[in-house]
C-alpha atoms as an extended CHARMM CRD file, in Angstrom:
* protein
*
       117  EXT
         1         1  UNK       CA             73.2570000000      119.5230000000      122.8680000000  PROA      1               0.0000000000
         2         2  UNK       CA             69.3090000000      120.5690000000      123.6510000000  PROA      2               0.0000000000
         3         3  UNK       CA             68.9450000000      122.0150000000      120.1320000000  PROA      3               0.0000000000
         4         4  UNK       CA             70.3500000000      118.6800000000      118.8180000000  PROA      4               0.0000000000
         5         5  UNK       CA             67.7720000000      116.5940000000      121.2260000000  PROA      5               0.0000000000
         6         6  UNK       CA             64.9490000000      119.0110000000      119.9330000000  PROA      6               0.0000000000
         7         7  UNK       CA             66.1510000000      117.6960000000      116.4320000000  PROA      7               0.0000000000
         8         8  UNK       CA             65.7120000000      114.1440000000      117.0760000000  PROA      8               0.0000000000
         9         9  UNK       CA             62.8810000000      114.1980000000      118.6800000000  PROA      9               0.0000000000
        10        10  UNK       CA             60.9880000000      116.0200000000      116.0080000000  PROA      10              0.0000000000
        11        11  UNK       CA             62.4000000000      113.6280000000      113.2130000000  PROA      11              0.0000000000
        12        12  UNK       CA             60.8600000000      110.7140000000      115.5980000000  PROA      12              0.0000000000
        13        13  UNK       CA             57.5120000000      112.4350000000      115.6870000000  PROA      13              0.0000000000
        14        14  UNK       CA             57.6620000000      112.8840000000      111.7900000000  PROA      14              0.0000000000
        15        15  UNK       CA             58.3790000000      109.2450000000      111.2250000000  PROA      15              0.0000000000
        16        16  UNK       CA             55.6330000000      108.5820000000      113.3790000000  PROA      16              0.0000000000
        17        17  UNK       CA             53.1160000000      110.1520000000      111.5400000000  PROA      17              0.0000000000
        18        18  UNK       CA             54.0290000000      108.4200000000      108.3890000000  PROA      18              0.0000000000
        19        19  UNK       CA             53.6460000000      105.4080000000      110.1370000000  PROA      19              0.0000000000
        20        20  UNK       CA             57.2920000000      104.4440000000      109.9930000000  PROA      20              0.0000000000
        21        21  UNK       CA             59.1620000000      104.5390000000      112.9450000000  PROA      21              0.0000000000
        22        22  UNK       CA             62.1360000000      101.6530000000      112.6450000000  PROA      22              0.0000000000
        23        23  UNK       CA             61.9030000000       98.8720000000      115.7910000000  PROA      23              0.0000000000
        24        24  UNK       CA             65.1930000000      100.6250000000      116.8960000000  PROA      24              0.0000000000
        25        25  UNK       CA             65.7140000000      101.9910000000      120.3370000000  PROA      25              0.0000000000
        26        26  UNK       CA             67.3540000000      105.2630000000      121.0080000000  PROA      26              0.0000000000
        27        27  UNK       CA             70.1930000000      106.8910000000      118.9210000000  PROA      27              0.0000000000
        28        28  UNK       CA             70.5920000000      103.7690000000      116.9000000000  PROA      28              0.0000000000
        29        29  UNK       CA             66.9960000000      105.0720000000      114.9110000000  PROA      29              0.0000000000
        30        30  UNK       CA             69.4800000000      107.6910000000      113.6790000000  PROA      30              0.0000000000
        31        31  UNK       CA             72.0620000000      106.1650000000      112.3250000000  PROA      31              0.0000000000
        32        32  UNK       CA             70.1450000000      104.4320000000      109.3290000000  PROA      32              0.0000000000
        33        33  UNK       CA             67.3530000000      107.2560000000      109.0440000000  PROA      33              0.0000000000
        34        34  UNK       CA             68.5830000000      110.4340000000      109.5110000000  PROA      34              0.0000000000
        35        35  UNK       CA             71.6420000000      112.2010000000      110.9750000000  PROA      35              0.0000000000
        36        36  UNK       CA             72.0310000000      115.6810000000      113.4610000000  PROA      36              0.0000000000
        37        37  UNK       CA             73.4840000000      117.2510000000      110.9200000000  PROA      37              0.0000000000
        38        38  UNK       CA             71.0930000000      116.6270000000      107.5600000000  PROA      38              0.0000000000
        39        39  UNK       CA             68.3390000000      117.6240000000      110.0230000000  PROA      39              0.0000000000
        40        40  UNK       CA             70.1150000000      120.7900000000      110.7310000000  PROA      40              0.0000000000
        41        41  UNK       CA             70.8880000000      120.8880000000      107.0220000000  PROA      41              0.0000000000
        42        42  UNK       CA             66.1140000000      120.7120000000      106.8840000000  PROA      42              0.0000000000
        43        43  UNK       CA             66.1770000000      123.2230000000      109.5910000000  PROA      43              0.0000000000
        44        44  UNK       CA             68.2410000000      125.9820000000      108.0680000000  PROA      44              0.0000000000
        45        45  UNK       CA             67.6970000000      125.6200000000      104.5440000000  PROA      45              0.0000000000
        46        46  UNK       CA             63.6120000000      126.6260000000      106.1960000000  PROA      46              0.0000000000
        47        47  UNK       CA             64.8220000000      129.3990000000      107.7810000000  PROA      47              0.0000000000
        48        48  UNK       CA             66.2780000000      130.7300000000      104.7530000000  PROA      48              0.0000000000
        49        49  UNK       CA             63.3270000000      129.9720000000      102.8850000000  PROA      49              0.0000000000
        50        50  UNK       CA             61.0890000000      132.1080000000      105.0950000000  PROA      50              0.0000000000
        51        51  UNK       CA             63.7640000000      135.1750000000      105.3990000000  PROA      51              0.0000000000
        52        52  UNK       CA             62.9350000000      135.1260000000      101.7480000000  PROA      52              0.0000000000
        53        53  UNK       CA             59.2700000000      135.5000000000      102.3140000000  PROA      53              0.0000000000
        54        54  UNK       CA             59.3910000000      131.7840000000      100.4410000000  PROA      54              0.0000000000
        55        55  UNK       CA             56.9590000000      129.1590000000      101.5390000000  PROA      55              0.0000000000
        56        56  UNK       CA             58.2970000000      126.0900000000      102.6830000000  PROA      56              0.0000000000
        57        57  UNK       CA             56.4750000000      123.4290000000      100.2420000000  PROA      57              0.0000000000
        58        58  UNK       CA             58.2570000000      120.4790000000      101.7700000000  PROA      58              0.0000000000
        59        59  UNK       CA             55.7940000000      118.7470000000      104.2440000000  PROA      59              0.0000000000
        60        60  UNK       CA             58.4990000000      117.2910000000      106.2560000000  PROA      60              0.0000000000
        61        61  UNK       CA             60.6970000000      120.3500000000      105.9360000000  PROA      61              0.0000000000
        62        62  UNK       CA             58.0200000000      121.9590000000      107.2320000000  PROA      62              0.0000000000
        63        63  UNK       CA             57.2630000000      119.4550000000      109.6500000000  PROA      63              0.0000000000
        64        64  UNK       CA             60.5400000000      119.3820000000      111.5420000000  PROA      64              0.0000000000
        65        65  UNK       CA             60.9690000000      123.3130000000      111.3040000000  PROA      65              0.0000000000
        66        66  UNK       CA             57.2620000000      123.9220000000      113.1180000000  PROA      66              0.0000000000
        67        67  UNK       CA             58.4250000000      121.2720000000      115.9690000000  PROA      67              0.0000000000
        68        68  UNK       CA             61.6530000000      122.2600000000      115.7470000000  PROA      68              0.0000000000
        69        69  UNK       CA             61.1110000000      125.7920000000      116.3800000000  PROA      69              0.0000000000
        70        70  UNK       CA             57.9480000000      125.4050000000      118.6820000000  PROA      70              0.0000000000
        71        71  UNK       CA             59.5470000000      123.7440000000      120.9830000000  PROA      71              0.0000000000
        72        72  UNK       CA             62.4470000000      125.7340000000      121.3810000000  PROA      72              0.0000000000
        73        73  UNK       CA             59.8540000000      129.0540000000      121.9310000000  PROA      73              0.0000000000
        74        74  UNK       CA             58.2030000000      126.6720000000      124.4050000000  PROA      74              0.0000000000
        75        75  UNK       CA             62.0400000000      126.1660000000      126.2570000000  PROA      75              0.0000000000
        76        76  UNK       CA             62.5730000000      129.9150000000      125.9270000000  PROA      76              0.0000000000
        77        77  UNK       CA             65.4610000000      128.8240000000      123.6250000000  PROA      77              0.0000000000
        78        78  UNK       CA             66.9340000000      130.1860000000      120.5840000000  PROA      78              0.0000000000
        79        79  UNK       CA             69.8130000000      128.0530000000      118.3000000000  PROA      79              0.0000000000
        80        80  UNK       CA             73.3960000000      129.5890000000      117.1240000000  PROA      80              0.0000000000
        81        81  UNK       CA             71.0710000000      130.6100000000      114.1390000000  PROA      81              0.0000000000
        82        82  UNK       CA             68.4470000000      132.6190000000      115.5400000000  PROA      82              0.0000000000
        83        83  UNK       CA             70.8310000000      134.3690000000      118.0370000000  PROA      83              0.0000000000
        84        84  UNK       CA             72.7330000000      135.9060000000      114.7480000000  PROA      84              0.0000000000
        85        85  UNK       CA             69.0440000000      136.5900000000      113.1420000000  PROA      85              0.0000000000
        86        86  UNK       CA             67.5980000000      138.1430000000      116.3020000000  PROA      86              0.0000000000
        87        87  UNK       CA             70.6610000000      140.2150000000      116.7040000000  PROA      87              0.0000000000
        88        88  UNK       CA             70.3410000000      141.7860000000      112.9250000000  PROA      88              0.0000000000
        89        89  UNK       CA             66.6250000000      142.1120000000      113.5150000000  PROA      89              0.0000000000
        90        90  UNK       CA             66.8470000000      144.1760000000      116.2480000000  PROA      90              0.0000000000
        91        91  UNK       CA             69.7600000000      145.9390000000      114.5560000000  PROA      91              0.0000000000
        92        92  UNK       CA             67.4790000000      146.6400000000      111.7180000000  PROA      92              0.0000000000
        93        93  UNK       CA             64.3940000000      147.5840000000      113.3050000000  PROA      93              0.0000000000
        94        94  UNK       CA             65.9850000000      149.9620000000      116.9190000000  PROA      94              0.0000000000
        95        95  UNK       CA             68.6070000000      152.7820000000      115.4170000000  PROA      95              0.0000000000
        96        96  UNK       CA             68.9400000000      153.5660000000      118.8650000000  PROA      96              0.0000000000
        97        97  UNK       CA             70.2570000000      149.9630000000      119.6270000000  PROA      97              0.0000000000
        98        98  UNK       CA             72.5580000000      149.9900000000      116.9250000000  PROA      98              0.0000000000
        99        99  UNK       CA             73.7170000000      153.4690000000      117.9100000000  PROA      99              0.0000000000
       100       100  UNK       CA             74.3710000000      151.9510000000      121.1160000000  PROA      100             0.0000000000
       101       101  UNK       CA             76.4090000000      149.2940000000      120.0740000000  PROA      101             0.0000000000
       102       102  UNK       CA             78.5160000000      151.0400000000      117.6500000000  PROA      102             0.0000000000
       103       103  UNK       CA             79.3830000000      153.7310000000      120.1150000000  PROA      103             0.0000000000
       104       104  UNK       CA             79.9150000000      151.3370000000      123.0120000000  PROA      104             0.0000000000
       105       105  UNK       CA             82.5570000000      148.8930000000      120.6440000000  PROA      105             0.0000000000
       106       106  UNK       CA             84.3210000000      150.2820000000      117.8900000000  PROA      106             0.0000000000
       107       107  UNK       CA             85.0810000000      147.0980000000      116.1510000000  PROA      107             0.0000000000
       108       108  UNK       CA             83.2430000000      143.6580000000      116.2710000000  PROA      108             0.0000000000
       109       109  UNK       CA             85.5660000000      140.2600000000      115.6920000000  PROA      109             0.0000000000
       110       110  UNK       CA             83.9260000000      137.3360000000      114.2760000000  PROA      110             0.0000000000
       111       111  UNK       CA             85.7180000000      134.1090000000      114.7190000000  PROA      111             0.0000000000
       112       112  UNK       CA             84.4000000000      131.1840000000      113.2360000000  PROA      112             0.0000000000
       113       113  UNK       CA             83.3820000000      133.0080000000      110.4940000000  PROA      113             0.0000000000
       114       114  UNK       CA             82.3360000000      130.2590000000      107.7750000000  PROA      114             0.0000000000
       115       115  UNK       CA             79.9920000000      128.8030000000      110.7830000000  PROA      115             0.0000000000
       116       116  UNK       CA             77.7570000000      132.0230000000      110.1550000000  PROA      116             0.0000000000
       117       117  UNK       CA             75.2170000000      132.1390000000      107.5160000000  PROA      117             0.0000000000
């Protein structure tokens, strides 16, 4: 996955600014440092911090959620997370969109529920 990549790379460029980057090559760095999913763990527990209007205090929280997040804007991306939050948003903020959508489907199925947050 890109968003998974994105991840990586921005845990690389954090290490690197501590000054320590493991002599490992590729996803081997990973394995012993950090894994996909504890930096998607970093990444979402920021994103709820700032729907809360709560500053992220953690430098490398913050870190890896600037990069993380920069670079997907830079992609024109968005993750599984920010398609859900964008969708609310606009929801929230257009009456006329959500008028449009509840006329147009009557009912809206969620599967995979528990993946939502």
């Amino acid at each position: 996955k890109d968003s998974n990549r994105i991840l990586l790379d921005a845990h690389v460029k954090w290490l690197q600014t501590r000054g320590s980057v493991p002599d490992v090559a590729g996803e081997d760095l990973f394995s012993s440092s950090a894994s996909v999913c504890e930096l998607r763990k970093v990444i979402i527990a920021a994103k709820e911090k700032l729907q809360r209007f709560r500053e992220i205090s953690n430098p490398r929280e913050k870190f890896l959620y600037r990069y993380y997040q920069d670079t997907l804007r830079k992609r024109n991306q968005m993750d599984f997370e920010d398609m859900i939050t964008l969708a609310v948003e606009i929801f929230q903020r257009s009456s006329d969109a959500l008028a449009y959508f509840q006329k147009l489907y009557k009912y809206c199925f969620v599967d995979e529920y528990q993946d939502t947050n």
